[in-house]
Amino acid sequence: KKRRTILNAEDMERVITRMAYEIIETHRGVKDVALAGIMTRGDFLAHRLQEKILKIEGVKVPVGAMDINLYRDDWTQISHYPVVRASKISFSVDNQNIILVDDVLFTGRTIRAAMDAIMDFGRPARIELAVLVDRGHRELPLQADYKGTTLATLHSDMVNVCLSEHDGKDTVFIEQE
Ligand code: 5GP
Ligand code: MG
């Protein structure tokens, strides 16, 4: 197997900082902005964005978490379908700008499920999407508003996202057969 590093720890830090600035710029501050991380790694990323935004803007935006798992937890399967297991959204989504946060955007099916789940909670003003890696191969008409990096991948490639909170270090690498 061939391994190629896409982001090292410093790269990741810069990318998350930029995304935080983009969110603040887009919303002219973060009034009425809330983050919803897709567990597991999207949740950690949402908290990192929350921390960055707090540092830059002095405001602590609400963060929720959504547990959405792919059926049999296998994204390499064609036409996998995500199942929403649980959501921890302890703030009102009504009239809020909800930013979904995930580590990797692939077919878009997980985010579609997340949008459905968010809309079960109320009526957000807008739903946006932030992802660390867009690896292409969308199966739905959906895109990210904030993205760390765009990667041209083969369908069979594996993108590995490691976050210190969960994996002991910060790195993104791609593995090819
Ligand atoms: P989608 O639903 O867009 O096909 O896949 C997105 C979800 O599956 C994300 O929650 C992401 O964590 C996971 N995923 C999809 N492809 C990859 C990948 O190449 N690497 C990693 N680490 N996760 C992926
Ligand atoms: Mg995931």
PDB file of C-alpha atoms and ligand atoms in Angstrom:
ATOM      1  CA  LYS A   1       0.000   0.000   0.000  1.00  0.00           C
ATOM      2  CA  LYS A   2       1.132   3.509  -0.882  1.00  0.00           C
ATOM      3  CA  ARG A   3       0.881   6.234   1.753  1.00  0.00           C
ATOM      4  CA  ARG A   4       0.980   9.956   1.108  1.00  0.00           C
ATOM      5  CA  THR A   5       0.740  12.695   3.709  1.00  0.00           C
ATOM      6  CA  ILE A   6      -1.813  15.367   2.848  1.00  0.00           C
ATOM      7  CA  LEU A   7      -1.712  17.490   6.004  1.00  0.00           C
ATOM      8  CA  ASN A   8       0.775  17.418   8.851  1.00  0.00           C
ATOM      9  CA  ALA A   9       0.016  18.889  12.273  1.00  0.00           C
ATOM     10  CA  GLU A  10       1.022  22.440  11.344  1.00  0.00           C
ATOM     11  CA  ASP A  11      -0.925  22.312   8.087  1.00  0.00           C
ATOM     12  CA  MET A  12      -4.000  21.155   9.972  1.00  0.00           C
ATOM     13  CA  GLU A  13      -3.669  23.947  12.495  1.00  0.00           C
ATOM     14  CA  ARG A  14      -3.486  26.554   9.715  1.00  0.00           C
ATOM     15  CA  VAL A  15      -6.393  25.045   7.838  1.00  0.00           C
ATOM     16  CA  ILE A  16      -8.646  25.070  10.903  1.00  0.00           C
ATOM     17  CA  THR A  17      -7.610  28.643  11.685  1.00  0.00           C
ATOM     18  CA  ARG A  18      -8.521  29.711   8.137  1.00  0.00           C
ATOM     19  CA  MET A  19     -11.874  27.952   8.320  1.00  0.00           C
ATOM     20  CA  ALA A  20     -12.661  29.720  11.593  1.00  0.00           C
ATOM     21  CA  TYR A  21     -11.862  33.095   9.976  1.00  0.00           C
ATOM     22  CA  GLU A  22     -14.011  32.201   6.949  1.00  0.00           C
ATOM     23  CA  ILE A  23     -16.972  31.355   9.169  1.00  0.00           C
ATOM     24  CA  ILE A  24     -16.594  34.645  11.072  1.00  0.00           C
ATOM     25  CA  GLU A  25     -16.193  36.629   7.847  1.00  0.00           C
ATOM     26  CA  THR A  26     -19.204  35.018   6.171  1.00  0.00           C
ATOM     27  CA  HIS A  27     -21.464  35.678   9.140  1.00  0.00           C
ATOM     28  CA  ARG A  28     -19.932  39.029  10.100  1.00  0.00           C
ATOM     29  CA  GLY A  29     -19.296  37.688  13.538  1.00  0.00           C
ATOM     30  CA  VAL A  30     -20.866  34.584  14.984  1.00  0.00           C
ATOM     31  CA  LYS A  31     -24.183  35.844  16.272  1.00  0.00           C
ATOM     32  CA  ASP A  32     -26.772  33.126  15.566  1.00  0.00           C
ATOM     33  CA  VAL A  33     -24.084  30.645  14.503  1.00  0.00           C
ATOM     34  CA  ALA A  34     -23.968  27.148  15.996  1.00  0.00           C
ATOM     35  CA  LEU A  35     -21.868  24.119  15.113  1.00  0.00           C
ATOM     36  CA  ALA A  36     -23.008  20.504  14.844  1.00  0.00           C
ATOM     37  CA  GLY A  37     -20.210  17.955  14.609  1.00  0.00           C
ATOM     38  CA  ILE A  38     -20.719  14.544  13.047  1.00  0.00           C
ATOM     39  CA  MET A  39     -19.255  12.028  15.455  1.00  0.00           C
ATOM     40  CA  THR A  40     -16.602  11.004  15.988  1.00  0.00           C
ATOM     41  CA  ARG A  41     -14.013  13.196  14.330  1.00  0.00           C
ATOM     42  CA  GLY A  42     -16.384  15.883  13.102  1.00  0.00           C
ATOM     43  CA  ASP A  43     -17.277  16.481  16.723  1.00  0.00           C
ATOM     44  CA  PHE A  44     -13.634  17.033  17.669  1.00  0.00           C
ATOM     45  CA  LEU A  45     -13.219  19.357  14.685  1.00  0.00           C
ATOM     46  CA  ALA A  46     -16.311  21.318  15.726  1.00  0.00           C
ATOM     47  CA  HIS A  47     -14.785  21.852  19.156  1.00  0.00           C
ATOM     48  CA  ARG A  48     -11.519  23.017  17.593  1.00  0.00           C
ATOM     49  CA  LEU A  49     -13.432  25.528  15.478  1.00  0.00           C
ATOM     50  CA  GLN A  50     -15.310  26.635  18.589  1.00  0.00           C
ATOM     51  CA  GLU A  51     -11.998  27.213  20.377  1.00  0.00           C
ATOM     52  CA  LYS A  52     -10.509  29.137  17.433  1.00  0.00           C
ATOM     53  CA  ILE A  53     -13.600  31.299  17.062  1.00  0.00           C
ATOM     54  CA  LEU A  54     -13.494  32.036  20.791  1.00  0.00           C
ATOM     55  CA  LYS A  55      -9.862  33.125  20.479  1.00  0.00           C
ATOM     56  CA  ILE A  56     -10.497  35.337  17.453  1.00  0.00           C
ATOM     57  CA  GLU A  57     -13.934  36.726  18.199  1.00  0.00           C
ATOM     58  CA  GLY A  58     -14.304  36.276  21.951  1.00  0.00           C
ATOM     59  CA  VAL A  59     -17.573  34.409  21.536  1.00  0.00           C
ATOM     60  CA  LYS A  60     -18.244  30.805  22.455  1.00  0.00           C
ATOM     61  CA  VAL A  61     -20.605  29.396  19.835  1.00  0.00           C
ATOM     62  CA  PRO A  62     -22.813  26.434  20.790  1.00  0.00           C
ATOM     63  CA  VAL A  63     -21.619  23.009  19.674  1.00  0.00           C
ATOM     64  CA  GLY A  64     -23.825  19.970  19.250  1.00  0.00           C
ATOM     65  CA  ALA A  65     -23.009  16.448  18.148  1.00  0.00           C
ATOM     66  CA  MET A  66     -24.700  14.008  15.843  1.00  0.00           C
ATOM     67  CA  ASP A  67     -24.029  10.313  15.813  1.00  0.00           C
ATOM     68  CA  ILE A  68     -24.533   9.216  12.233  1.00  0.00           C
ATOM     69  CA  ASN A  69     -23.145   5.910  11.196  1.00  0.00           C
ATOM     70  CA  LEU A  70     -22.910   4.383   7.803  1.00  0.00           C
ATOM     71  CA  TYR A  71     -24.734   1.128   7.542  1.00  0.00           C
ATOM     72  CA  ARG A  72     -22.158  -1.486   8.567  1.00  0.00           C
ATOM     73  CA  ASP A  73     -19.830   1.488   9.098  1.00  0.00           C
ATOM     74  CA  ASP A  74     -18.286   0.987   5.679  1.00  0.00           C
ATOM     75  CA  TRP A  75     -17.853   4.013   3.400  1.00  0.00           C
ATOM     76  CA  THR A  76     -16.095   1.928   0.749  1.00  0.00           C
ATOM     77  CA  GLN A  77     -19.356   0.182  -0.008  1.00  0.00           C
ATOM     78  CA  ILE A  78     -21.209   1.563  -2.983  1.00  0.00           C
ATOM     79  CA  SER A  79     -24.461   3.270  -2.043  1.00  0.00           C
ATOM     80  CA  HIS A  80     -23.929   2.889   1.659  1.00  0.00           C
ATOM     81  CA  TYR A  81     -26.636   4.551   3.655  1.00  0.00           C
ATOM     82  CA  PRO A  82     -26.153   6.472   6.859  1.00  0.00           C
ATOM     83  CA  VAL A  83     -28.298   5.923   9.923  1.00  0.00           C
ATOM     84  CA  VAL A  84     -28.826   8.692  12.444  1.00  0.00           C
ATOM     85  CA  ARG A  85     -28.323   7.076  15.826  1.00  0.00           C
ATOM     86  CA  ALA A  86     -28.532   9.994  18.212  1.00  0.00           C
ATOM     87  CA  SER A  87     -28.177  13.749  18.279  1.00  0.00           C
ATOM     88  CA  LYS A  88     -27.073  15.929  21.147  1.00  0.00           C
ATOM     89  CA  ILE A  89     -28.351  19.339  20.150  1.00  0.00           C
ATOM     90  CA  SER A  90     -29.002  21.207  23.384  1.00  0.00           C
ATOM     91  CA  PHE A  91     -29.637  24.595  21.793  1.00  0.00           C
ATOM     92  CA  SER A  92     -32.568  25.833  19.737  1.00  0.00           C
ATOM     93  CA  VAL A  93     -31.904  25.542  16.006  1.00  0.00           C
ATOM     94  CA  ASP A  94     -34.738  27.937  15.161  1.00  0.00           C
ATOM     95  CA  ASN A  95     -33.483  30.887  13.113  1.00  0.00           C
ATOM     96  CA  GLN A  96     -29.888  29.805  13.707  1.00  0.00           C
ATOM     97  CA  ASN A  97     -27.145  29.347  11.135  1.00  0.00           C
ATOM     98  CA  ILE A  98     -26.215  25.733  11.730  1.00  0.00           C
ATOM     99  CA  ILE A  99     -22.824  24.654  10.452  1.00  0.00           C
ATOM    100  CA  LEU A 100     -22.451  20.901  10.096  1.00  0.00           C
ATOM    101  CA  VAL A 101     -18.851  19.808  10.652  1.00  0.00           C
ATOM    102  CA  ASP A 102     -17.327  16.559   9.442  1.00  0.00           C
ATOM    103  CA  ASP A 103     -13.880  15.167   8.761  1.00  0.00           C
ATOM    104  CA  VAL A 104     -14.395  13.797   5.245  1.00  0.00           C
ATOM    105  CA  LEU A 105     -17.008  14.566   2.595  1.00  0.00           C
ATOM    106  CA  PHE A 106     -17.427  11.708   0.133  1.00  0.00           C
ATOM    107  CA  THR A 107     -20.796  10.751  -1.401  1.00  0.00           C
ATOM    108  CA  GLY A 108     -22.702  13.318   0.646  1.00  0.00           C
ATOM    109  CA  ARG A 109     -25.131  10.764   2.074  1.00  0.00           C
ATOM    110  CA  THR A 110     -24.081  11.360   5.684  1.00  0.00           C
ATOM    111  CA  ILE A 111     -24.664  15.107   5.357  1.00  0.00           C
ATOM    112  CA  ARG A 112     -28.030  14.555   3.733  1.00  0.00           C
ATOM    113  CA  ALA A 113     -29.031  12.481   6.771  1.00  0.00           C
ATOM    114  CA  ALA A 114     -27.615  15.145   9.102  1.00  0.00           C
ATOM    115  CA  MET A 115     -29.684  17.860   7.394  1.00  0.00           C
ATOM    116  CA  ASP A 116     -32.840  15.793   7.851  1.00  0.00           C
ATOM    117  CA  ALA A 117     -32.023  15.255  11.515  1.00  0.00           C
ATOM    118  CA  ILE A 118     -31.334  18.966  12.110  1.00  0.00           C
ATOM    119  CA  MET A 119     -34.622  19.912  10.524  1.00  0.00           C
ATOM    120  CA  ASP A 120     -36.420  17.566  12.905  1.00  0.00           C
ATOM    121  CA  PHE A 121     -35.230  19.866  15.703  1.00  0.00           C
ATOM    122  CA  GLY A 122     -36.742  23.023  14.286  1.00  0.00           C
ATOM    123  CA  ARG A 123     -36.420  25.589  11.559  1.00  0.00           C
ATOM    124  CA  PRO A 124     -32.855  26.844  11.096  1.00  0.00           C
ATOM    125  CA  ALA A 125     -32.269  30.041   9.122  1.00  0.00           C
ATOM    126  CA  ARG A 126     -29.623  28.244   7.112  1.00  0.00           C
ATOM    127  CA  ILE A 127     -27.580  25.059   7.162  1.00  0.00           C
ATOM    128  CA  GLU A 128     -23.964  25.163   6.034  1.00  0.00           C
ATOM    129  CA  LEU A 129     -21.228  22.557   5.818  1.00  0.00           C
ATOM    130  CA  ALA A 130     -17.598  22.578   6.932  1.00  0.00           C
ATOM    131  CA  VAL A 131     -15.314  19.616   6.186  1.00  0.00           C
ATOM    132  CA  LEU A 132     -11.612  19.036   6.661  1.00  0.00           C
ATOM    133  CA  VAL A 133     -11.274  16.956   3.475  1.00  0.00           C
ATOM    134  CA  ASP A 134     -13.423  16.930   0.354  1.00  0.00           C
ATOM    135  CA  ARG A 135     -12.460  13.738  -1.434  1.00  0.00           C
ATOM    136  CA  GLY A 136     -14.965  13.984  -4.292  1.00  0.00           C
ATOM    137  CA  HIS A 137     -17.265  11.218  -5.642  1.00  0.00           C
ATOM    138  CA  ARG A 138     -20.480  12.948  -4.671  1.00  0.00           C
ATOM    139  CA  GLU A 139     -23.717  11.035  -5.232  1.00  0.00           C
ATOM    140  CA  LEU A 140     -25.934  13.977  -4.271  1.00  0.00           C
ATOM    141  CA  PRO A 141     -26.071  17.643  -5.360  1.00  0.00           C
ATOM    142  CA  LEU A 142     -24.308  18.965  -2.267  1.00  0.00           C
ATOM    143  CA  GLN A 143     -21.097  20.844  -1.508  1.00  0.00           C
ATOM    144  CA  ALA A 144     -19.110  22.224   1.403  1.00  0.00           C
ATOM    145  CA  ASP A 145     -19.153  25.940   2.271  1.00  0.00           C
ATOM    146  CA  TYR A 146     -15.873  25.708   4.188  1.00  0.00           C
ATOM    147  CA  LYS A 147     -13.261  23.127   3.309  1.00  0.00           C
ATOM    148  CA  GLY A 148      -9.813  22.361   4.564  1.00  0.00           C
ATOM    149  CA  THR A 149      -8.502  20.665   1.487  1.00  0.00           C
ATOM    150  CA  THR A 150      -9.800  19.133  -1.738  1.00  0.00           C
ATOM    151  CA  LEU A 151      -8.365  15.793  -2.739  1.00  0.00           C
ATOM    152  CA  ALA A 152      -8.694  13.973  -6.037  1.00  0.00           C
ATOM    153  CA  THR A 153      -9.126  10.348  -4.991  1.00  0.00           C
ATOM    154  CA  LEU A 154      -9.942   7.019  -6.507  1.00  0.00           C
ATOM    155  CA  HIS A 155     -13.144   5.547  -5.195  1.00  0.00           C
ATOM    156  CA  SER A 156     -11.108   2.788  -3.567  1.00  0.00           C
ATOM    157  CA  ASP A 157      -8.639   5.117  -1.825  1.00  0.00           C
ATOM    158  CA  MET A 158      -8.704   5.505   1.927  1.00  0.00           C
ATOM    159  CA  VAL A 159      -8.296   8.916   3.482  1.00  0.00           C
ATOM    160  CA  ASN A 160      -7.077   8.647   7.065  1.00  0.00           C
ATOM    161  CA  VAL A 161      -7.837  11.532   9.364  1.00  0.00           C
ATOM    162  CA  CYS A 162      -6.006  11.397  12.687  1.00  0.00           C
ATOM    163  CA  LEU A 163      -6.824  13.888  15.416  1.00  0.00           C
ATOM    164  CA  SER A 164      -4.803  14.162  18.610  1.00  0.00           C
ATOM    165  CA  GLU A 165      -7.899  13.957  20.843  1.00  0.00           C
ATOM    166  CA  HIS A 166      -8.756  10.569  19.391  1.00  0.00           C
ATOM    167  CA  ASP A 167      -5.715   9.217  17.550  1.00  0.00           C
ATOM    168  CA  GLY A 168      -2.795  10.708  19.450  1.00  0.00           C
ATOM    169  CA  LYS A 169      -1.639  12.997  16.643  1.00  0.00           C
ATOM    170  CA  ASP A 170      -2.823  15.388  13.964  1.00  0.00           C
ATOM    171  CA  THR A 171      -2.337  14.170  10.417  1.00  0.00           C
ATOM    172  CA  VAL A 172      -4.219  13.405   7.230  1.00  0.00           C
ATOM    173  CA  PHE A 173      -2.817  10.824   4.862  1.00  0.00           C
ATOM    174  CA  ILE A 174      -4.092   8.912   1.886  1.00  0.00           C
ATOM    175  CA  GLU A 175      -3.611   5.208   1.341  1.00  0.00           C
ATOM    176  CA  GLN A 176      -3.749   3.638  -2.085  1.00  0.00           C
ATOM    177  CA  GLU A 177      -3.755   0.000  -3.086  1.00  0.00           C
TER     178      GLU A 177
HETATM  179  P1  5GP B   1     -20.338  10.153   2.740  1.00  0.00           P
HETATM  180  O1  5GP B   1     -21.587   9.949   3.505  1.00  0.00           O
HETATM  181  O2  5GP B   1     -20.161  11.559   2.247  1.00  0.00           O
HETATM  182  O3  5GP B   1     -20.143   9.142   1.664  1.00  0.00           O
HETATM  183  O4  5GP B   1     -19.145   9.852   3.726  1.00  0.00           O
HETATM  184  C1  5GP B   1     -18.864  10.747   4.748  1.00  0.00           C
HETATM  185  C2  5GP B   1     -18.745  10.070   6.077  1.00  0.00           C
HETATM  186  O5  5GP B   1     -18.016   8.869   5.986  1.00  0.00           O
HETATM  187  C3  5GP B   1     -17.986  10.980   7.001  1.00  0.00           C
HETATM  188  O6  5GP B   1     -18.633  11.029   8.257  1.00  0.00           O
HETATM  189  C4  5GP B   1     -16.606  10.386   7.096  1.00  0.00           C
HETATM  190  O7  5GP B   1     -16.206  10.307   8.432  1.00  0.00           O
HETATM  191  C5  5GP B   1     -16.723   9.011   6.477  1.00  0.00           C
HETATM  192  N1  5GP B   1     -15.797   8.855   5.332  1.00  0.00           N
HETATM  193  C6  5GP B   1     -16.099   8.767   4.035  1.00  0.00           C
HETATM  194  N2  5GP B   1     -15.028   8.577   3.276  1.00  0.00           N
HETATM  195  C7  5GP B   1     -13.990   8.572   4.129  1.00  0.00           C
HETATM  196  C8  5GP B   1     -12.585   8.430   3.966  1.00  0.00           C
HETATM  197  O8  5GP B   1     -12.031   8.262   2.873  1.00  0.00           O
HETATM  198  N3  5GP B   1     -11.845   8.497   5.106  1.00  0.00           N
HETATM  199  C9  5GP B   1     -12.397   8.701   6.327  1.00  0.00           C
HETATM  200  N4  5GP B   1     -11.577   8.795   7.383  1.00  0.00           N
HETATM  201  N5  5GP B   1     -13.713   8.828   6.521  1.00  0.00           N
HETATM  202  C10 5GP B   1     -14.491   8.763   5.426  1.00  0.00           C
HETATM  203 MG    MG B   2     -17.667  10.060  10.073  1.00  0.00          MG
END
